Amino acid sequence: MDPVIIVGAGPVGLTLALALARQQVPSVVLDEGPGKDEPRLARTVVLREDTAALMERLTGASLGEAGVHWAGWRSMRRKQVTRRITFDETTDPAPLHIAQHVLTSALRAALADERLVKIAVDSRLDTIEQEPSGVTAHTRGPKGTWWRGSHLVGCDGPRSTVRKLLDIRFPGRTAVERHAVAALRTELPWADEALLHRTPPWRTSGPSAGEITGRPLPDGVWRLDWLLPPGKDLVTPELLVARVRETLAGWSEGPTPAYELLDTGVHTVHHRLARRWRVGRVFLAGDAAHLLGALGTQGLDEGLRDADNLAWKLALAWHHGPHEALLDGYQAERRAAVAARLRAADQALPLLRGGGGIRAYVPGAARGHDVLLTDGHLGRGPLGAPGRYDGSPLAPRHLEAEVPVTTPPGAPVEDVRVTAEDGSFVRLRERLGRGALLVLLIAPGTGVWERRHWVGAGIMPRLAAAVTALPCPAELLVSETYPGAAAHTVLLIRPDGHLVTALNGVRAADLYAAAEAAVGGPPGAQEASAAGATAGSAAK
């Protein structure tokens, strides 16, 4: 069967290629550049703990050594610390802050030895043609080439050629916010702590900078962001240096400490959402599908979730034939999740940035705003938490044996220790992304006995038989505990780590129905999808 064509060799496209390869699906990555990335310390990304774990699982690299898991976070207003958070690896893991070129390099290194992935450099897409059996793409370059694929995914950024060839609208707002950015090496009073400082007490040169964010990187490097006033005023080098000096002096409460300016830039935040993320055999992901980034929300984190969500669905269709309802589920789930975050940011922005009015006199309003901003930066609350797929068309309905656990249906599962089928103890996340559903039995006491002593006892034989009979590949795991789950609870988990359902004991019929729903219904229903391949809608 033909490989999946991936257009774009940024972090999202490379992640998708690696995720597909881990599920034995070949791909071709069309890179319009030379295959190298310019080092830019002023261009960094913040990844939630589960997304960082996805990157480490795919690359095999310890990204915590290339980036920084913050020791803590502080929110400040004027001279007062309004909130402090200390992260704990077990109970409250920190996000990962890493330079984007470092992350991309780790992905490229992992792909260098991957036999299922071909990266074609200096290959700029200019044509897409679809038919019921596949996709054909043409690239310009030193040697114009036609490529044949089973599906095509546009991961080619905000100015996506794929999106334009498909004539998909990309509505939204331009320049929602602008930030002046500097990466510099210096010593600050808060080692390895990120901070948000609103209305700092010192004067600025020019219009007042009402908000500063500081995020540490390895080797004493910091990324500082200053929220710029509305407008299109030019950010000159002199203005940026003045901001750096007064900020460092203000935080040090004395003369400007020594610093080395390494990189600068202006980060402009846009809010846009593509009308469609699928046309037949062609999909959009990452910045080609959505732009967001205000209030600490991280567009790349969402783009990596796009890749994780789409990879297992494409893999199932590639290996087992048409799964149109399952592939439709990608747009239904991911577009809804990103749209919810965009709505939350657009609703919060007037409140947080407007100033004045009666809200300025409401007791506690400023503190509440700081909490909202902090949660956005840390991947929590309405502005930062990962999306849930409880309203997905792939969610099962009317399961009599369904029981609640701490994780709601459709949300990412907790990373507990599990016993694998070979008897080894691993983390649950290590079993994700392999193309199989995970069936997790909660069985207290199994952690202190060898697997051979309990694998054939109690409900295990019945559960193993039920897992074998499922309509799609599945792996049976056992754990002593799971938050909020009673003994003998059975959890069904998707390959991207989202909970399908939790059942009270071995209920073979409900387990089968839930698994069938998670992959888009019975095989006969797959070809009836409304968004299935319509060759006539292909863009040329």
PDB file of C-alpha atoms in Angstrom, residues 44-57 59 61-74 85-90 92-99 102-103 190-195 214-222 301 377-378 380 415 429:
ATOM      1  CA  THR A  44      10.626  28.341  22.205  1.00  0.00           C
ATOM      2  CA  VAL A  45       7.699  26.100  23.088  1.00  0.00           C
ATOM      3  CA  VAL A  46       6.020  25.065  26.325  1.00  0.00           C
ATOM      4  CA  LEU A  47       4.729  21.491  26.409  1.00  0.00           C
ATOM      5  CA  ARG A  48       2.375  20.037  28.973  1.00  0.00           C
ATOM      6  CA  GLU A  49       3.663  17.031  30.843  1.00  0.00           C
ATOM      7  CA  ASP A  50       1.779  14.476  28.737  1.00  0.00           C
ATOM      8  CA  THR A  51       2.829  16.088  25.444  1.00  0.00           C
ATOM      9  CA  ALA A  52       6.447  16.188  26.584  1.00  0.00           C
ATOM     10  CA  ALA A  53       6.139  12.479  27.448  1.00  0.00           C
ATOM     11  CA  LEU A  54       4.829  11.843  23.912  1.00  0.00           C
ATOM     12  CA  MET A  55       7.902  13.558  22.455  1.00  0.00           C
ATOM     13  CA  GLU A  56      10.280  11.570  24.652  1.00  0.00           C
ATOM     14  CA  ARG A  57       8.517   8.322  23.767  1.00  0.00           C
ATOM     15  CA  THR A  59      12.349  10.394  19.992  1.00  0.00           C
ATOM     16  CA  ALA A  61      15.634  11.317  23.981  1.00  0.00           C
ATOM     17  CA  SER A  62      15.514  12.786  27.459  1.00  0.00           C
ATOM     18  CA  LEU A  63      14.193  16.209  26.529  1.00  0.00           C
ATOM     19  CA  GLY A  64      14.395  17.407  30.114  1.00  0.00           C
ATOM     20  CA  GLU A  65      18.140  17.677  29.578  1.00  0.00           C
ATOM     21  CA  ALA A  66      17.687  19.795  26.446  1.00  0.00           C
ATOM     22  CA  GLY A  67      15.004  21.999  27.997  1.00  0.00           C
ATOM     23  CA  VAL A  68      13.880  22.948  31.494  1.00  0.00           C
ATOM     24  CA  HIS A  69      11.146  21.525  33.691  1.00  0.00           C
ATOM     25  CA  TRP A  70      10.498  24.604  35.801  1.00  0.00           C
ATOM     26  CA  ALA A  71      11.034  24.298  39.554  1.00  0.00           C
ATOM     27  CA  GLY A  72       8.170  26.681  40.174  1.00  0.00           C
ATOM     28  CA  TRP A  73       6.062  29.593  38.988  1.00  0.00           C
ATOM     29  CA  ARG A  74       5.412  32.991  40.502  1.00  0.00           C
ATOM     30  CA  ILE A  85       3.493  27.300  42.694  1.00  0.00           C
ATOM     31  CA  THR A  86       6.134  24.685  43.450  1.00  0.00           C
ATOM     32  CA  PHE A  87       6.093  21.767  41.030  1.00  0.00           C
ATOM     33  CA  ASP A  88       6.452  18.169  42.124  1.00  0.00           C
ATOM     34  CA  GLU A  89       7.342  15.371  39.719  1.00  0.00           C
ATOM     35  CA  THR A  90       4.820  13.003  41.299  1.00  0.00           C
ATOM     36  CA  ASP A  92       2.154  18.271  40.115  1.00  0.00           C
ATOM     37  CA  PRO A  93       4.582  17.855  37.195  1.00  0.00           C
ATOM     38  CA  ALA A  94       6.015  20.958  35.583  1.00  0.00           C
ATOM     39  CA  PRO A  95       5.632  21.791  31.892  1.00  0.00           C
ATOM     40  CA  LEU A  96       8.699  21.530  29.664  1.00  0.00           C
ATOM     41  CA  HIS A  97      10.194  24.697  28.164  1.00  0.00           C
ATOM     42  CA  ILE A  98      12.452  23.972  25.193  1.00  0.00           C
ATOM     43  CA  ALA A  99      13.778  25.787  22.138  1.00  0.00           C
ATOM     44  CA  VAL A 102      16.171  21.675  19.719  1.00  0.00           C
ATOM     45  CA  LEU A 103      12.897  19.762  19.668  1.00  0.00           C
ATOM     46  CA  TRP A 190      14.564  33.146  40.714  1.00  0.00           C
ATOM     47  CA  ALA A 191      16.646  30.222  39.497  1.00  0.00           C
ATOM     48  CA  ASP A 192      14.632  27.823  37.298  1.00  0.00           C
ATOM     49  CA  GLU A 193      11.325  29.530  38.210  1.00  0.00           C
ATOM     50  CA  ALA A 194       9.115  30.999  35.504  1.00  0.00           C
ATOM     51  CA  LEU A 195       7.230  34.166  36.283  1.00  0.00           C
ATOM     52  CA  GLY A 214      10.132  35.209  32.050  1.00  0.00           C
ATOM     53  CA  ARG A 215      10.831  31.559  31.243  1.00  0.00           C
ATOM     54  CA  PRO A 216      14.158  29.831  31.992  1.00  0.00           C
ATOM     55  CA  LEU A 217      16.072  27.660  29.512  1.00  0.00           C
ATOM     56  CA  PRO A 218      19.216  25.577  30.118  1.00  0.00           C
ATOM     57  CA  ASP A 219      22.665  27.128  30.704  1.00  0.00           C
ATOM     58  CA  GLY A 220      21.393  30.275  32.405  1.00  0.00           C
ATOM     59  CA  VAL A 221      19.387  31.431  29.388  1.00  0.00           C
ATOM     60  CA  TRP A 222      16.022  33.162  29.770  1.00  0.00           C
ATOM     61  CA  ASP A 301       1.275  21.718  21.980  1.00  0.00           C
ATOM     62  CA  HIS A 377       0.560  29.526  30.850  1.00  0.00           C
ATOM     63  CA  LEU A 378       0.737  26.243  32.770  1.00  0.00           C
ATOM     64  CA  ARG A 380      -4.579  24.334  33.210  1.00  0.00           C
ATOM     65  CA  ASP A 415       0.168   7.659  33.951  1.00  0.00           C
ATOM     66  CA  ARG A 429       2.122   5.939  28.681  1.00  0.00           C
TER      67      ARG A 429
END
